[in-house]
Coordinates of C-alpha atoms in Angstrom, one line a residue:
S1 CA -13.4 16.6 11.2
Q2 CA -13.6 14.8 14.6
N3 CA -14.8 11.4 13.1
Y4 CA -11.9 11.7 10.9
V5 CA -9.3 12.3 13.6
R6 CA -11.0 9.3 15.6
M7 CA -10.7 7.0 12.3
K8 CA -7.1 8.1 12.1
H9 CA -6.5 7.1 15.7
R10 CA -8.1 3.7 14.8
D11 CA -5.9 3.2 11.6
C12 CA -2.7 3.7 13.7
E13 CA -3.8 1.4 16.5
Q14 CA -4.2 -1.3 13.8
V15 CA -1.0 -1.0 12.4
G16 CA 0.8 -0.4 15.3
I17 CA 1.6 3.0 15.3
A18 CA 1.6 5.2 18.9
S19 CA -0.7 8.2 18.1
I20 CA -0.9 11.1 20.0
Q21 CA -3.3 14.4 19.8
V22 CA -3.1 17.9 20.9
E23 CA -6.3 19.4 21.0
L24 CA -6.9 23.0 21.4
P25 CA -9.9 25.1 21.9
G26 CA -11.5 27.0 19.3
D27 CA -10.3 30.4 20.4
T28 CA -6.9 29.3 20.4
T29 CA -4.5 32.1 19.8
A30 CA -1.7 32.3 17.2
A31 CA 1.0 32.2 20.1
Q32 CA -0.7 29.3 21.6
L33 CA -0.8 27.2 18.4
E34 CA 2.8 27.9 17.7
D35 CA 3.8 26.9 20.9
A36 CA 1.8 23.4 20.4
I37 CA 3.4 23.1 17.0
R38 CA 6.9 23.7 18.3
G39 CA 6.3 21.3 21.2
L40 CA 6.1 18.7 18.6
N41 CA 8.8 19.7 16.5
E42 CA 11.1 19.4 19.6
D43 CA 9.7 16.1 20.7
P44 CA 12.1 13.3 19.8
A45 CA 9.2 10.7 20.4
C46 CA 7.2 12.5 17.7
T47 CA 8.5 11.6 14.3
G48 CA 5.4 12.6 12.3
Y49 CA 2.4 14.5 12.8
I50 CA -0.2 16.8 10.8
V51 CA -2.1 20.1 11.8
Q52 CA -5.6 19.0 11.4
L53 CA -7.5 21.3 8.7
P54 CA -9.3 23.4 8.8
I55 CA -8.3 25.5 11.5
P56 CA -10.4 28.3 13.3
R57 CA -10.8 31.1 10.5
H58 CA -8.8 33.9 12.8
L59 CA -5.9 32.0 12.2
D60 CA -3.7 32.0 9.2
E61 CA -3.7 28.2 7.8
N62 CA -0.6 28.5 5.5
W63 CA 1.2 30.5 8.4
A64 CA 0.5 27.3 10.7
L65 CA 1.6 24.8 8.0
S66 CA 5.0 26.8 7.8
L67 CA 5.7 26.1 11.2
I68 CA 5.8 22.3 11.0
D69 CA 9.2 20.7 11.0
P70 CA 9.6 19.8 7.0
A71 CA 11.0 16.5 8.5
K72 CA 8.2 15.5 10.2
D73 CA 5.4 16.7 7.9
A74 CA 3.1 13.7 7.5
D75 CA 0.5 15.9 5.5
G76 CA 3.0 16.9 2.9
L77 CA 1.6 20.6 3.1
H78 CA 4.6 22.3 4.4
P79 CA 5.8 24.9 1.9
I80 CA 9.3 23.3 1.6
N81 CA 7.8 19.9 0.9
L82 CA 5.4 21.5 -1.9
G83 CA 8.2 23.3 -3.3
R84 CA 10.1 20.1 -3.6
L85 CA 7.1 18.9 -5.4
V86 CA 7.2 21.9 -8.0
L87 CA 11.1 21.2 -8.5
N88 CA 10.3 17.3 -9.1
E89 CA 12.3 16.5 -6.2
P90 CA 11.8 13.8 -3.9
A91 CA 9.5 14.8 -1.0
T92 CA 6.4 13.8 1.3
L93 CA 3.3 14.1 -1.0
P94 CA 0.3 15.3 0.3
C95 CA -2.2 12.4 1.7
T96 CA -5.1 12.9 -0.8
P97 CA -3.6 13.6 -4.1
R98 CA -1.2 10.4 -3.4
G99 CA -4.1 8.5 -2.6
I100 CA -5.8 9.3 -5.7
V101 CA -2.9 8.2 -7.6
E102 CA -2.5 5.0 -6.0
L103 CA -6.1 4.3 -6.4
L104 CA -6.1 4.7 -10.1
R105 CA -3.1 2.4 -10.3
R106 CA -4.5 -0.2 -8.1
H107 CA -7.4 -0.5 -10.5
G108 CA -5.5 -0.6 -13.6
V109 CA -6.7 3.0 -14.9
E110 CA -3.9 4.0 -17.4
L111 CA -2.4 7.5 -16.6
N112 CA 0.2 7.7 -19.2
G113 CA -1.0 10.1 -21.9
A114 CA -4.4 10.3 -20.6
E115 CA -6.4 13.5 -20.6
V116 CA -7.3 14.2 -16.6
V117 CA -9.4 17.1 -15.6
V118 CA -9.1 18.0 -11.8
V119 CA -11.9 20.4 -10.6
G120 CA -10.6 22.3 -7.9
R121 CA -7.8 24.5 -7.2
G122 CA -7.3 23.7 -3.2
I123 CA -3.7 23.3 -1.6
T124 CA -4.6 20.2 -0.3
V125 CA -5.8 18.2 -3.3
G126 CA -6.2 20.2 -6.8
R127 CA -2.8 22.0 -7.0
P128 CA -0.7 19.2 -5.9
L129 CA -2.7 16.4 -7.8
G130 CA -1.9 18.4 -11.0
L131 CA 1.7 18.5 -10.2
I132 CA 2.0 14.6 -9.4
L133 CA 0.0 13.5 -12.3
T134 CA 2.4 15.2 -14.5
R135 CA 5.3 14.0 -13.4
R136 CA 7.0 11.6 -16.0
S137 CA 6.1 8.5 -13.8
E138 CA 2.4 9.3 -14.4
N139 CA 2.8 11.3 -17.6
A140 CA -0.8 12.7 -17.4
T141 CA -2.0 15.8 -19.6
V142 CA -3.7 17.6 -16.7
T143 CA -6.5 20.6 -17.1
L144 CA -7.0 22.4 -13.8
C145 CA -10.6 23.6 -13.6
H146 CA -12.5 25.2 -10.7
T147 CA -15.6 27.3 -9.8
G148 CA -14.8 29.9 -12.1
T149 CA -14.4 28.1 -15.2
R150 CA -16.3 29.6 -18.0
D151 CA -17.4 26.1 -20.1
L152 CA -16.4 23.5 -17.4
A153 CA -18.3 20.9 -19.9
A154 CA -16.0 21.7 -22.7
H155 CA -13.1 20.3 -20.5
T156 CA -14.6 17.5 -18.7
R157 CA -16.7 16.0 -21.6
R158 CA -13.3 15.1 -23.4
A159 CA -11.4 13.6 -20.2
D160 CA -10.5 10.3 -19.9
V161 CA -10.4 10.9 -15.6
V162 CA -12.0 13.7 -13.8
V163 CA -11.2 14.4 -10.3
A164 CA -14.1 16.3 -8.6
A165 CA -12.6 18.3 -5.6
A166 CA -14.4 21.6 -5.8
G167 CA -16.7 20.9 -2.5
V168 CA -19.9 21.8 -4.8
P169 CA -22.3 19.2 -4.2
G170 CA -23.4 17.3 -7.2
M171 CA -21.6 19.7 -9.4
I172 CA -20.6 17.0 -11.9
T173 CA -23.4 15.8 -13.8
A174 CA -23.9 12.9 -16.3
D175 CA -24.0 15.5 -19.3
L176 CA -20.8 16.8 -18.5
I177 CA -18.6 13.7 -18.8
R178 CA -18.1 11.5 -21.7
E179 CA -19.4 7.6 -21.7
G180 CA -16.5 5.1 -19.9
A181 CA -15.0 8.1 -17.8
V182 CA -13.4 7.5 -14.8
L183 CA -14.6 9.8 -12.2
V184 CA -13.0 10.5 -8.5
D185 CA -15.2 12.3 -6.1
V186 CA -13.1 14.3 -3.4
G187 CA -15.4 17.0 -2.8
V188 CA -17.1 16.9 0.7
S189 CA -20.0 19.0 1.5
R190 CA -22.9 18.6 4.3
V191 CA -26.5 18.4 2.8
E192 CA -29.3 17.6 5.3
G193 CA -27.2 16.3 7.9
K194 CA -25.6 13.7 5.6
T195 CA -21.9 13.8 3.8
V196 CA -22.1 14.2 -0.2
G197 CA -19.7 14.7 -2.8
D198 CA -19.4 16.5 -5.8
L199 CA -20.6 13.8 -8.4
A200 CA -24.6 13.8 -9.3
P201 CA -26.1 10.3 -8.9
D202 CA -26.8 10.4 -12.8
V203 CA -22.9 9.5 -13.2
W204 CA -23.0 6.2 -12.1
D205 CA -24.8 4.8 -15.6
K206 CA -22.5 6.9 -17.8
A207 CA -19.0 6.3 -16.3
A208 CA -16.6 3.1 -16.2
W209 CA -15.5 3.8 -12.7
V210 CA -16.6 6.1 -9.9
T211 CA -15.6 6.3 -6.6
P212 CA -18.3 6.2 -3.7
N213 CA -18.3 9.1 -1.5
P214 CA -17.9 8.6 1.5
G215 CA -15.8 5.5 1.5
G216 CA -13.9 6.0 -1.8
V217 CA -10.8 8.6 -1.5
G218 CA -11.3 9.0 2.4
P219 CA -9.9 5.6 3.3
M220 CA -6.7 5.9 0.5
T221 CA -5.8 9.2 2.2
R222 CA -6.0 7.7 5.8
A223 CA -3.7 5.1 4.2
M224 CA -1.3 7.4 2.6
L225 CA -1.0 9.4 6.1
L226 CA 0.2 6.1 7.7
S227 CA 2.4 5.3 5.1
N228 CA 3.9 9.2 5.3
V229 CA 4.4 8.6 8.9
V230 CA 6.3 5.6 8.4
D231 CA 8.3 7.3 5.8
R232 CA 9.3 10.1 8.2
A233 CA 10.1 7.8 10.9
E234 CA 12.4 6.0 8.8
A235 CA 14.1 9.0 7.6
L236 CA 14.8 10.7 11.2
H237 CA 16.3 7.4 12.2
G238 CA 18.4 6.9 9.1
R239 CA 16.9 4.1 7.4

């Protein structure tokens, strides 16, 4: 997570965005976290920010996200912004789902009418991605699976696109996909000191397109964060 934060600061510097960081200790109290977030809400020099997840387990993640000023929510995870996504109204979109859709578009992957299986039900990727993909602008048919799905293969083997975001290393193997499928790996796990995704190595010989992990969706997530920050700044300044 700390390395990811460093990369975000570097990205901001490269495009001319002034970035700040409020770092709190691991034993931070709820009151201290609330004070830090409210300070950013009230700071006119701050036009957009995120709460870097995950936060310590003794703190309520959803509660922390709800404290963010929705107008400064650069991650698109405030309940109001997620609610607007559900209602199909304009809102700041969560960075990783937005990055996945942009990645597929840029590589000419047809989403209109496509069968897309999303494996993972988390609030940062799985749930919002399903909502984005079923908008009329994307028009995909989405099946949301997870670690409790009884027969995962029955869903993934018919999919044109599989997005793996369950956080289970090597969960999606070649026998679970059809020939020529498009695979997007969003899972992040540490195995023997290395970052690995949810796709097994054998999928590369069977799929038409595969995003590497690391180095695939991560850079797109950071790019969408920068885009959201610019959008928030322009909105706050009435542009």
